Amino acid sequence: SPDNRYATFFYGELDPATRRLDYVNAGHNAPMIFRAAGGVERLRATGPVVGLVEAGRFEQRHVVLGPGDVLVVYSDGISEAMNVNEEEWGEEQLAAASLAAFPCSPQQLIDTLFVAADAFAGGAKQHDDMTVVVVRME
């Protein structure tokens, strides 16, 4: 593809019985795991963005989610929400808003993140999709 055309993606398969998440991250924003015991783990890229490198290779990795852990997968449209001054909300703000919302249900966290991103944007027109997926292990 042309140098200015590429796509990122995050693909994961969660086995609820073992709590194992197998994943591949092709240059996508690193999903966050908020550990019940404290701390945040990032699922960083395991290969290049799709379409930028002709022979890109992607490594599959895995992580085990513990009871109470929360996985947040999001598109760049939410972390890159811009205000009228063209400042980005950012991944740090997304993480801070997530931590401030705990404990809550996955739907409450999704709602909280959209409200926080919208408040930051202050009505500025957005140019990308905003997608958030939240999984909480029981």
mmCIF file with all atom_site columns, N, CA, C and O in Angstrom, residues 25-71:
data_model
loop_
_atom_site.group_PDB
_atom_site.id
_atom_site.type_symbol
_atom_site.label_atom_id
_atom_site.label_alt_id
_atom_site.label_comp_id
_atom_site.label_asym_id
_atom_site.label_entity_id
_atom_site.label_seq_id
_atom_site.pdbx_PDB_ins_code
_atom_site.Cartn_x
_atom_site.Cartn_y
_atom_site.Cartn_z
_atom_site.occupancy
_atom_site.B_iso_or_equiv
_atom_site.pdbx_formal_charge
_atom_site.auth_seq_id
_atom_site.auth_comp_id
_atom_site.auth_asym_id
_atom_site.auth_atom_id
_atom_site.pdbx_PDB_model_num
ATOM 1   N N  . ASN A 1 25 ? -0.896  -7.555  18.505 1.00 0.00 ? 25 ASN A N  1
ATOM 2   C CA . ASN A 1 25 ? -1.108  -6.115  18.420 1.00 0.00 ? 25 ASN A CA 1
ATOM 3   C C  . ASN A 1 25 ? -0.269  -5.580  17.262 1.00 0.00 ? 25 ASN A C  1
ATOM 4   O O  . ASN A 1 25 ? 0.957   -5.517  17.347 1.00 0.00 ? 25 ASN A O  1
ATOM 5   N N  . ALA A 1 26 ? -0.951  -5.212  16.178 1.00 0.00 ? 26 ALA A N  1
ATOM 6   C CA . ALA A 1 26 ? -0.284  -4.680  14.986 1.00 0.00 ? 26 ALA A CA 1
ATOM 7   C C  . ALA A 1 26 ? -0.275  -3.153  15.052 1.00 0.00 ? 26 ALA A C  1
ATOM 8   O O  . ALA A 1 26 ? -1.053  -2.485  14.388 1.00 0.00 ? 26 ALA A O  1
ATOM 9   N N  . GLY A 1 27 ? 0.591   -2.623  15.887 1.00 0.00 ? 27 GLY A N  1
ATOM 10  C CA . GLY A 1 27 ? 0.769   -1.183  15.985 1.00 0.00 ? 27 GLY A CA 1
ATOM 11  C C  . GLY A 1 27 ? -0.399  -0.413  16.559 1.00 0.00 ? 27 GLY A C  1
ATOM 12  O O  . GLY A 1 27 ? -0.460  0.813   16.455 1.00 0.00 ? 27 GLY A O  1
ATOM 13  N N  . HIS A 1 28 ? -1.351  -1.112  17.180 1.00 0.00 ? 28 HIS A N  1
ATOM 14  C CA . HIS A 1 28 ? -2.528  -0.450  17.744 1.00 0.00 ? 28 HIS A CA 1
ATOM 15  C C  . HIS A 1 28 ? -2.180  0.170   19.093 1.00 0.00 ? 28 HIS A C  1
ATOM 16  O O  . HIS A 1 28 ? -1.200  -0.215  19.726 1.00 0.00 ? 28 HIS A O  1
ATOM 17  N N  . ASN A 1 29 ? -3.004  1.123   19.522 1.00 0.00 ? 29 ASN A N  1
ATOM 18  C CA . ASN A 1 29 ? -2.835  1.670   20.867 1.00 0.00 ? 29 ASN A CA 1
ATOM 19  C C  . ASN A 1 29 ? -2.799  0.514   21.857 1.00 0.00 ? 29 ASN A C  1
ATOM 20  O O  . ASN A 1 29 ? -3.660  -0.363  21.798 1.00 0.00 ? 29 ASN A O  1
ATOM 21  N N  . ALA A 1 30 ? -1.840  0.533   22.757 1.00 0.00 ? 30 ALA A N  1
ATOM 22  C CA . ALA A 1 30 ? -1.646  -0.586  23.684 1.00 0.00 ? 30 ALA A CA 1
ATOM 23  C C  . ALA A 1 30 ? -2.797  -0.663  24.682 1.00 0.00 ? 30 ALA A C  1
ATOM 24  O O  . ALA A 1 30 ? -2.957  0.233   25.519 1.00 0.00 ? 30 ALA A O  1
ATOM 25  N N  . PRO A 1 31 ? -3.617  -1.727  24.601 1.00 0.00 ? 31 PRO A N  1
ATOM 26  C CA . PRO A 1 31 ? -4.672  -1.901  25.589 1.00 0.00 ? 31 PRO A CA 1
ATOM 27  C C  . PRO A 1 31 ? -4.084  -1.900  27.004 1.00 0.00 ? 31 PRO A C  1
ATOM 28  O O  . PRO A 1 31 ? -2.893  -2.193  27.197 1.00 0.00 ? 31 PRO A O  1
ATOM 29  N N  . MET A 1 32 ? -4.914  -1.577  27.963 1.00 0.00 ? 32 MET A N  1
ATOM 30  C CA . MET A 1 32 ? -4.477  -1.477  29.353 1.00 0.00 ? 32 MET A CA 1
ATOM 31  C C  . MET A 1 32 ? -5.170  -2.537  30.195 1.00 0.00 ? 32 MET A C  1
ATOM 32  O O  . MET A 1 32 ? -6.364  -2.746  30.062 1.00 0.00 ? 32 MET A O  1
ATOM 33  N N  . ILE A 1 33 ? -4.381  -3.184  31.048 1.00 0.00 ? 33 ILE A N  1
ATOM 34  C CA . ILE A 1 33 ? -4.941  -4.090  32.053 1.00 0.00 ? 33 ILE A CA 1
ATOM 35  C C  . ILE A 1 33 ? -4.739  -3.411  33.398 1.00 0.00 ? 33 ILE A C  1
ATOM 36  O O  . ILE A 1 33 ? -3.599  -3.159  33.808 1.00 0.00 ? 33 ILE A O  1
ATOM 37  N N  . PHE A 1 34 ? -5.837  -3.106  34.046 1.00 0.00 ? 34 PHE A N  1
ATOM 38  C CA . PHE A 1 34 ? -5.797  -2.543  35.392 1.00 0.00 ? 34 PHE A CA 1
ATOM 39  C C  . PHE A 1 34 ? -5.882  -3.715  36.347 1.00 0.00 ? 34 PHE A C  1
ATOM 40  O O  . PHE A 1 34 ? -6.921  -4.370  36.446 1.00 0.00 ? 34 PHE A O  1
ATOM 41  N N  . ARG A 1 35 ? -4.776  -4.003  37.002 1.00 0.00 ? 35 ARG A N  1
ATOM 42  C CA . ARG A 1 35 ? -4.702  -5.160  37.887 1.00 0.00 ? 35 ARG A CA 1
ATOM 43  C C  . ARG A 1 35 ? -5.413  -4.873  39.204 1.00 0.00 ? 35 ARG A C  1
ATOM 44  O O  . ARG A 1 35 ? -5.266  -3.781  39.783 1.00 0.00 ? 35 ARG A O  1
ATOM 45  N N  . ALA A 1 36 ? -6.178  -5.862  39.679 1.00 0.00 ? 36 ALA A N  1
ATOM 46  C CA . ALA A 1 36 ? -6.912  -5.711  40.940 1.00 0.00 ? 36 ALA A CA 1
ATOM 47  C C  . ALA A 1 36 ? -5.952  -5.452  42.095 1.00 0.00 ? 36 ALA A C  1
ATOM 48  O O  . ALA A 1 36 ? -6.285  -4.732  43.036 1.00 0.00 ? 36 ALA A O  1
ATOM 49  N N  . ALA A 1 37 ? -4.759  -6.003  42.004 1.00 0.00 ? 37 ALA A N  1
ATOM 50  C CA . ALA A 1 37 ? -3.759  -5.820  43.056 1.00 0.00 ? 37 ALA A CA 1
ATOM 51  C C  . ALA A 1 37 ? -3.032  -4.482  42.934 1.00 0.00 ? 37 ALA A C  1
ATOM 52  O O  . ALA A 1 37 ? -2.189  -4.153  43.768 1.00 0.00 ? 37 ALA A O  1
ATOM 53  N N  . GLY A 1 38 ? -3.352  -3.716  41.897 1.00 0.00 ? 38 GLY A N  1
ATOM 54  C CA . GLY A 1 38 ? -2.704  -2.430  41.667 1.00 0.00 ? 38 GLY A CA 1
ATOM 55  C C  . GLY A 1 38 ? -1.794  -2.496  40.456 1.00 0.00 ? 38 GLY A C  1
ATOM 56  O O  . GLY A 1 38 ? -1.280  -3.552  40.098 1.00 0.00 ? 38 GLY A O  1
ATOM 57  N N  . GLY A 1 39 ? -1.627  -1.389  39.819 1.00 0.00 ? 39 GLY A N  1
ATOM 58  C CA . GLY A 1 39 ? -0.762  -1.306  38.653 1.00 0.00 ? 39 GLY A CA 1
ATOM 59  C C  . GLY A 1 39 ? -1.515  -1.438  37.348 1.00 0.00 ? 39 GLY A C  1
ATOM 60  O O  . GLY A 1 39 ? -2.643  -1.923  37.310 1.00 0.00 ? 39 GLY A O  1
ATOM 61  N N  . VAL A 1 40 ? -0.860  -0.976  36.308 1.00 0.00 ? 40 VAL A N  1
ATOM 62  C CA . VAL A 1 40 ? -1.421  -1.012  34.963 1.00 0.00 ? 40 VAL A CA 1
ATOM 63  C C  . VAL A 1 40 ? -0.406  -1.690  34.049 1.00 0.00 ? 40 VAL A C  1
ATOM 64  O O  . VAL A 1 40 ? 0.771   -1.339  34.055 1.00 0.00 ? 40 VAL A O  1
ATOM 65  N N  . GLU A 1 41 ? -0.869  -2.659  33.291 1.00 0.00 ? 41 GLU A N  1
ATOM 66  C CA . GLU A 1 41 ? -0.023  -3.366  32.335 1.00 0.00 ? 41 GLU A CA 1
ATOM 67  C C  . GLU A 1 41 ? -0.486  -3.006  30.934 1.00 0.00 ? 41 GLU A C  1
ATOM 68  O O  . GLU A 1 41 ? -1.689  -2.969  30.666 1.00 0.00 ? 41 GLU A O  1
ATOM 69  N N  . ARG A 1 42 ? 0.455   -2.734  30.038 1.00 0.00 ? 42 ARG A N  1
ATOM 70  C CA . ARG A 1 42 ? 0.126   -2.362  28.656 1.00 0.00 ? 42 ARG A CA 1
ATOM 71  C C  . ARG A 1 42 ? 0.431   -3.525  27.722 1.00 0.00 ? 42 ARG A C  1
ATOM 72  O O  . ARG A 1 42 ? 1.465   -4.176  27.864 1.00 0.00 ? 42 ARG A O  1
ATOM 73  N N  . LEU A 1 43 ? -0.450  -3.775  26.761 1.00 0.00 ? 43 LEU A N  1
ATOM 74  C CA . LEU A 1 43 ? -0.259  -4.836  25.774 1.00 0.00 ? 43 LEU A CA 1
ATOM 75  C C  . LEU A 1 43 ? 0.296   -4.191  24.504 1.00 0.00 ? 43 LEU A C  1
ATOM 76  O O  . LEU A 1 43 ? -0.426  -3.917  23.552 1.00 0.00 ? 43 LEU A O  1
ATOM 77  N N  . ARG A 1 44 ? 1.583   -3.974  24.510 1.00 0.00 ? 44 ARG A N  1
ATOM 78  C CA . ARG A 1 44 ? 2.263   -3.228  23.452 1.00 0.00 ? 44 ARG A CA 1
ATOM 79  C C  . ARG A 1 44 ? 2.297   -4.003  22.135 1.00 0.00 ? 44 ARG A C  1
ATOM 80  O O  . ARG A 1 44 ? 2.012   -5.192  22.087 1.00 0.00 ? 44 ARG A O  1
ATOM 81  N N  . ALA A 1 45 ? 2.691   -3.306  21.075 1.00 0.00 ? 45 ALA A N  1
ATOM 82  C CA . ALA A 1 45 ? 2.722   -3.874  19.732 1.00 0.00 ? 45 ALA A CA 1
ATOM 83  C C  . ALA A 1 45 ? 3.577   -5.138  19.678 1.00 0.00 ? 45 ALA A C  1
ATOM 84  O O  . ALA A 1 45 ? 4.643   -5.205  20.294 1.00 0.00 ? 45 ALA A O  1
ATOM 85  N N  . THR A 1 46 ? 3.094   -6.108  18.937 1.00 0.00 ? 46 THR A N  1
ATOM 86  C CA . THR A 1 46 ? 3.821   -7.353  18.700 1.00 0.00 ? 46 THR A CA 1
ATOM 87  C C  . THR A 1 46 ? 4.228   -7.460  17.234 1.00 0.00 ? 46 THR A C  1
ATOM 88  O O  . THR A 1 46 ? 4.694   -8.505  16.793 1.00 0.00 ? 46 THR A O  1
ATOM 89  N N  . GLY A 1 47 ? 4.041   -6.390  16.503 1.00 0.00 ? 47 GLY A N  1
ATOM 90  C CA . GLY A 1 47 ? 4.401   -6.322  15.096 1.00 0.00 ? 47 GLY A CA 1
ATOM 91  C C  . GLY A 1 47 ? 4.071   -4.942  14.554 1.00 0.00 ? 47 GLY A C  1
ATOM 92  O O  . GLY A 1 47 ? 3.484   -4.120  15.257 1.00 0.00 ? 47 GLY A O  1
ATOM 93  N N  . PRO A 1 48 ? 4.452   -4.685  13.302 1.00 0.00 ? 48 PRO A N  1
ATOM 94  C CA . PRO A 1 48 ? 4.215   -3.361  12.717 1.00 0.00 ? 48 PRO A CA 1
ATOM 95  C C  . PRO A 1 48 ? 2.752   -3.153  12.332 1.00 0.00 ? 48 PRO A C  1
ATOM 96  O O  . PRO A 1 48 ? 1.962   -4.092  12.330 1.00 0.00 ? 48 PRO A O  1
ATOM 97  N N  . VAL A 1 49 ? 2.428   -1.925  12.001 1.00 0.00 ? 49 VAL A N  1
ATOM 98  C CA . VAL A 1 49 ? 1.097   -1.640  11.489 1.00 0.00 ? 49 VAL A CA 1
ATOM 99  C C  . VAL A 1 49 ? 0.914   -2.401  10.174 1.00 0.00 ? 49 VAL A C  1
ATOM 100 O O  . VAL A 1 49 ? 1.879   -2.718  9.487  1.00 0.00 ? 49 VAL A O  1
ATOM 101 N N  . VAL A 1 50 ? -0.319  -2.700  9.836  1.00 0.00 ? 50 VAL A N  1
ATOM 102 C CA . VAL A 1 50 ? -0.621  -3.479  8.637  1.00 0.00 ? 50 VAL A CA 1
ATOM 103 C C  . VAL A 1 50 ? -0.568  -2.567  7.417  1.00 0.00 ? 50 VAL A C  1
ATOM 104 O O  . VAL A 1 50 ? -1.192  -1.508  7.402  1.00 0.00 ? 50 VAL A O  1
ATOM 105 N N  . GLY A 1 51 ? 0.194   -2.983  6.399  1.00 0.00 ? 51 GLY A N  1
ATOM 106 C CA . GLY A 1 51 ? 0.256   -2.235  5.158  1.00 0.00 ? 51 GLY A CA 1
ATOM 107 C C  . GLY A 1 51 ? 1.452   -1.326  5.034  1.00 0.00 ? 51 GLY A C  1
ATOM 108 O O  . GLY A 1 51 ? 1.703   -0.781  3.968  1.00 0.00 ? 51 GLY A O  1
ATOM 109 N N  . LEU A 1 52 ? 2.228   -1.157  6.090  1.00 0.00 ? 52 LEU A N  1
ATOM 110 C CA . LEU A 1 52 ? 3.385   -0.269  6.036  1.00 0.00 ? 52 LEU A CA 1
ATOM 111 C C  . LEU A 1 52 ? 4.648   -1.033  5.646  1.00 0.00 ? 52 LEU A C  1
ATOM 112 O O  . LEU A 1 52 ? 5.479   -0.531  4.900  1.00 0.00 ? 52 LEU A O  1
ATOM 113 N N  . VAL A 1 53 ? 4.774   -2.254  6.128  1.00 0.00 ? 53 VAL A N  1
ATOM 114 C CA . VAL A 1 53 ? 5.934   -3.097  5.848  1.00 0.00 ? 53 VAL A CA 1
ATOM 115 C C  . VAL A 1 53 ? 5.453   -4.297  5.041  1.00 0.00 ? 53 VAL A C  1
ATOM 116 O O  . VAL A 1 53 ? 4.549   -5.014  5.481  1.00 0.00 ? 53 VAL A O  1
ATOM 117 N N  . GLU A 1 54 ? 6.052   -4.522  3.895  1.00 0.00 ? 54 GLU A N  1
ATOM 118 C CA . GLU A 1 54 ? 5.571   -5.571  2.992  1.00 0.00 ? 54 GLU A CA 1
ATOM 119 C C  . GLU A 1 54 ? 5.594   -6.958  3.633  1.00 0.00 ? 54 GLU A C  1
ATOM 120 O O  . GLU A 1 54 ? 4.662   -7.734  3.475  1.00 0.00 ? 54 GLU A O  1
ATOM 121 N N  . ALA A 1 55 ? 6.641   -7.285  4.342  1.00 0.00 ? 55 ALA A N  1
ATOM 122 C CA . ALA A 1 55 ? 6.763   -8.630  4.928  1.00 0.00 ? 55 ALA A CA 1
ATOM 123 C C  . ALA A 1 55 ? 6.686   -8.558  6.454  1.00 0.00 ? 55 ALA A C  1
ATOM 124 O O  . ALA A 1 55 ? 7.487   -9.172  7.152  1.00 0.00 ? 55 ALA A O  1
ATOM 125 N N  . GLY A 1 56 ? 5.722   -7.817  6.963  1.00 0.00 ? 56 GLY A N  1
ATOM 126 C CA . GLY A 1 56 ? 5.594   -7.673  8.417  1.00 0.00 ? 56 GLY A CA 1
ATOM 127 C C  . GLY A 1 56 ? 5.326   -9.000  9.099  1.00 0.00 ? 56 GLY A C  1
ATOM 128 O O  . GLY A 1 56 ? 4.562   -9.822  8.596  1.00 0.00 ? 56 GLY A O  1
ATOM 129 N N  . ARG A 1 57 ? 5.962   -9.203  10.233 1.00 0.00 ? 57 ARG A N  1
ATOM 130 C CA . ARG A 1 57 ? 5.734   -10.418 11.029 1.00 0.00 ? 57 ARG A CA 1
ATOM 131 C C  . ARG A 1 57 ? 5.109   -10.003 12.357 1.00 0.00 ? 57 ARG A C  1
ATOM 132 O O  . ARG A 1 57 ? 5.469   -8.979  12.923 1.00 0.00 ? 57 ARG A O  1
ATOM 133 N N  . PHE A 1 58 ? 4.216   -10.850 12.842 1.00 0.00 ? 58 PHE A N  1
ATOM 134 C CA . PHE A 1 58 ? 3.485   -10.539 14.056 1.00 0.00 ? 58 PHE A CA 1
ATOM 135 C C  . PHE A 1 58 ? 3.654   -11.673 15.051 1.00 0.00 ? 58 PHE A C  1
ATOM 136 O O  . PHE A 1 58 ? 3.444   -12.836 14.720 1.00 0.00 ? 58 PHE A O  1
ATOM 137 N N  . GLU A 1 59 ? 4.031   -11.321 16.245 1.00 0.00 ? 59 GLU A N  1
ATOM 138 C CA . GLU A 1 59 ? 4.211   -12.298 17.316 1.00 0.00 ? 59 GLU A CA 1
ATOM 139 C C  . GLU A 1 59 ? 2.932   -12.391 18.132 1.00 0.00 ? 59 GLU A C  1
ATOM 140 O O  . GLU A 1 59 ? 2.320   -11.375 18.461 1.00 0.00 ? 59 GLU A O  1
ATOM 141 N N  . GLN A 1 60 ? 2.520   -13.620 18.433 1.00 0.00 ? 60 GLN A N  1
ATOM 142 C CA . GLN A 1 60 ? 1.383   -13.821 19.333 1.00 0.00 ? 60 GLN A CA 1
ATOM 143 C C  . GLN A 1 60 ? 1.929   -13.891 20.754 1.00 0.00 ? 60 GLN A C  1
ATOM 144 O O  . GLN A 1 60 ? 2.907   -14.574 21.024 1.00 0.00 ? 60 GLN A O  1
ATOM 145 N N  . ARG A 1 61 ? 1.295   -13.176 21.655 1.00 0.00 ? 61 ARG A N  1
ATOM 146 C CA . ARG A 1 61 ? 1.665   -13.208 23.065 1.00 0.00 ? 61 ARG A CA 1
ATOM 147 C C  . ARG A 1 61 ? 0.435   -13.578 23.880 1.00 0.00 ? 61 ARG A C  1
ATOM 148 O O  . ARG A 1 61 ? -0.673  -13.616 23.366 1.00 0.00 ? 61 ARG A O  1
ATOM 149 N N  . HIS A 1 62 ? 0.647   -13.792 25.151 1.00 0.00 ? 62 HIS A N  1
ATOM 150 C CA . HIS A 1 62 ? -0.494  -14.064 26.035 1.00 0.00 ? 62 HIS A CA 1
ATOM 151 C C  . HIS A 1 62 ? -0.253  -13.440 27.396 1.00 0.00 ? 62 HIS A C  1
ATOM 152 O O  . HIS A 1 62 ? 0.879   -13.132 27.781 1.00 0.00 ? 62 HIS A O  1
ATOM 153 N N  . VAL A 1 63 ? -1.350  -13.270 28.094 1.00 0.00 ? 63 VAL A N  1
ATOM 154 C CA . VAL A 1 63 ? -1.348  -12.752 29.455 1.00 0.00 ? 63 VAL A CA 1
ATOM 155 C C  . VAL A 1 63 ? -2.505  -13.426 30.173 1.00 0.00 ? 63 VAL A C  1
ATOM 156 O O  . VAL A 1 63 ? -3.504  -13.781 29.548 1.00 0.00 ? 63 VAL A O  1
ATOM 157 N N  . VAL A 1 64 ? -2.366  -13.600 31.463 1.00 0.00 ? 64 VAL A N  1
ATOM 158 C CA . VAL A 1 64 ? -3.434  -14.195 32.263 1.00 0.00 ? 64 VAL A CA 1
ATOM 159 C C  . VAL A 1 64 ? -4.062  -13.094 33.109 1.00 0.00 ? 64 VAL A C  1
ATOM 160 O O  . VAL A 1 64 ? -3.364  -12.329 33.775 1.00 0.00 ? 64 VAL A O  1
ATOM 161 N N  . LEU A 1 65 ? -5.389  -13.012 33.041 1.00 0.00 ? 65 LEU A N  1
ATOM 162 C CA . LEU A 1 65 ? -6.132  -12.016 33.804 1.00 0.00 ? 65 LEU A CA 1
ATOM 163 C C  . LEU A 1 65 ? -6.586  -12.637 35.120 1.00 0.00 ? 65 LEU A C  1
ATOM 164 O O  . LEU A 1 65 ? -7.135  -13.736 35.129 1.00 0.00 ? 65 LEU A O  1
ATOM 165 N N  . GLY A 1 66 ? -6.364  -11.937 36.205 1.00 0.00 ? 66 GLY A N  1
ATOM 166 C CA . GLY A 1 66 ? -6.770  -12.423 37.520 1.00 0.00 ? 66 GLY A CA 1
ATOM 167 C C  . GLY A 1 66 ? -8.141  -11.908 37.907 1.00 0.00 ? 66 GLY A C  1
ATOM 168 O O  . GLY A 1 66 ? -8.698  -11.000 37.261 1.00 0.00 ? 66 GLY A O  1
ATOM 169 N N  . PRO A 1 67 ? -8.698  -12.457 38.971 1.00 0.00 ? 67 PRO A N  1
ATOM 170 C CA . PRO A 1 67 ? -9.993  -11.968 39.468 1.00 0.00 ? 67 PRO A CA 1
ATOM 171 C C  . PRO A 1 67 ? -9.928  -10.466 39.769 1.00 0.00 ? 67 PRO A C  1
ATOM 172 O O  . PRO A 1 67 ? -8.978  -10.001 40.408 1.00 0.00 ? 67 PRO A O  1
ATOM 173 N N  . GLY A 1 68 ? -10.905 -9.747  39.248 1.00 0.00 ? 68 GLY A N  1
ATOM 174 C CA . GLY A 1 68 ? -10.969 -8.307  39.479 1.00 0.00 ? 68 GLY A CA 1
ATOM 175 C C  . GLY A 1 68 ? -10.173 -7.466  38.496 1.00 0.00 ? 68 GLY A C  1
ATOM 176 O O  . GLY A 1 68 ? -10.285 -6.241  38.492 1.00 0.00 ? 68 GLY A O  1
ATOM 177 N N  . ASP A 1 69 ? -9.353  -8.099  37.648 1.00 0.00 ? 69 ASP A N  1
ATOM 178 C CA . ASP A 1 69 ? -8.604  -7.342  36.642 1.00 0.00 ? 69 ASP A CA 1
ATOM 179 C C  . ASP A 1 69 ? -9.567  -6.792  35.596 1.00 0.00 ? 69 ASP A C  1
ATOM 180 O O  . ASP A 1 69 ? -10.588 -7.409  35.285 1.00 0.00 ? 69 ASP A O  1
ATOM 181 N N  . VAL A 1 70 ? -9.224  -5.632  35.055 1.00 0.00 ? 70 VAL A N  1
ATOM 182 C CA . VAL A 1 70 ? -10.055 -4.976  34.049 1.00 0.00 ? 70 VAL A CA 1
ATOM 183 C C  . VAL A 1 70 ? -9.199  -4.691  32.813 1.00 0.00 ? 70 VAL A C  1
ATOM 184 O O  . VAL A 1 70 ? -8.152  -4.048  32.917 1.00 0.00 ? 70 VAL A O  1
ATOM 185 N N  . LEU A 1 71 ? -9.652  -5.191  31.672 1.00 0.00 ? 71 LEU A N  1
ATOM 186 C CA . LEU A 1 71 ? -8.989  -4.958  30.393 1.00 0.00 ? 71 LEU A CA 1
ATOM 187 C C  . LEU A 1 71 ? -9.738  -3.853  29.659 1.00 0.00 ? 71 LEU A C  1
ATOM 188 O O  . LEU A 1 71 ? -10.961 -3.918  29.518 1.00 0.00 ? 71 LEU A O  1
#
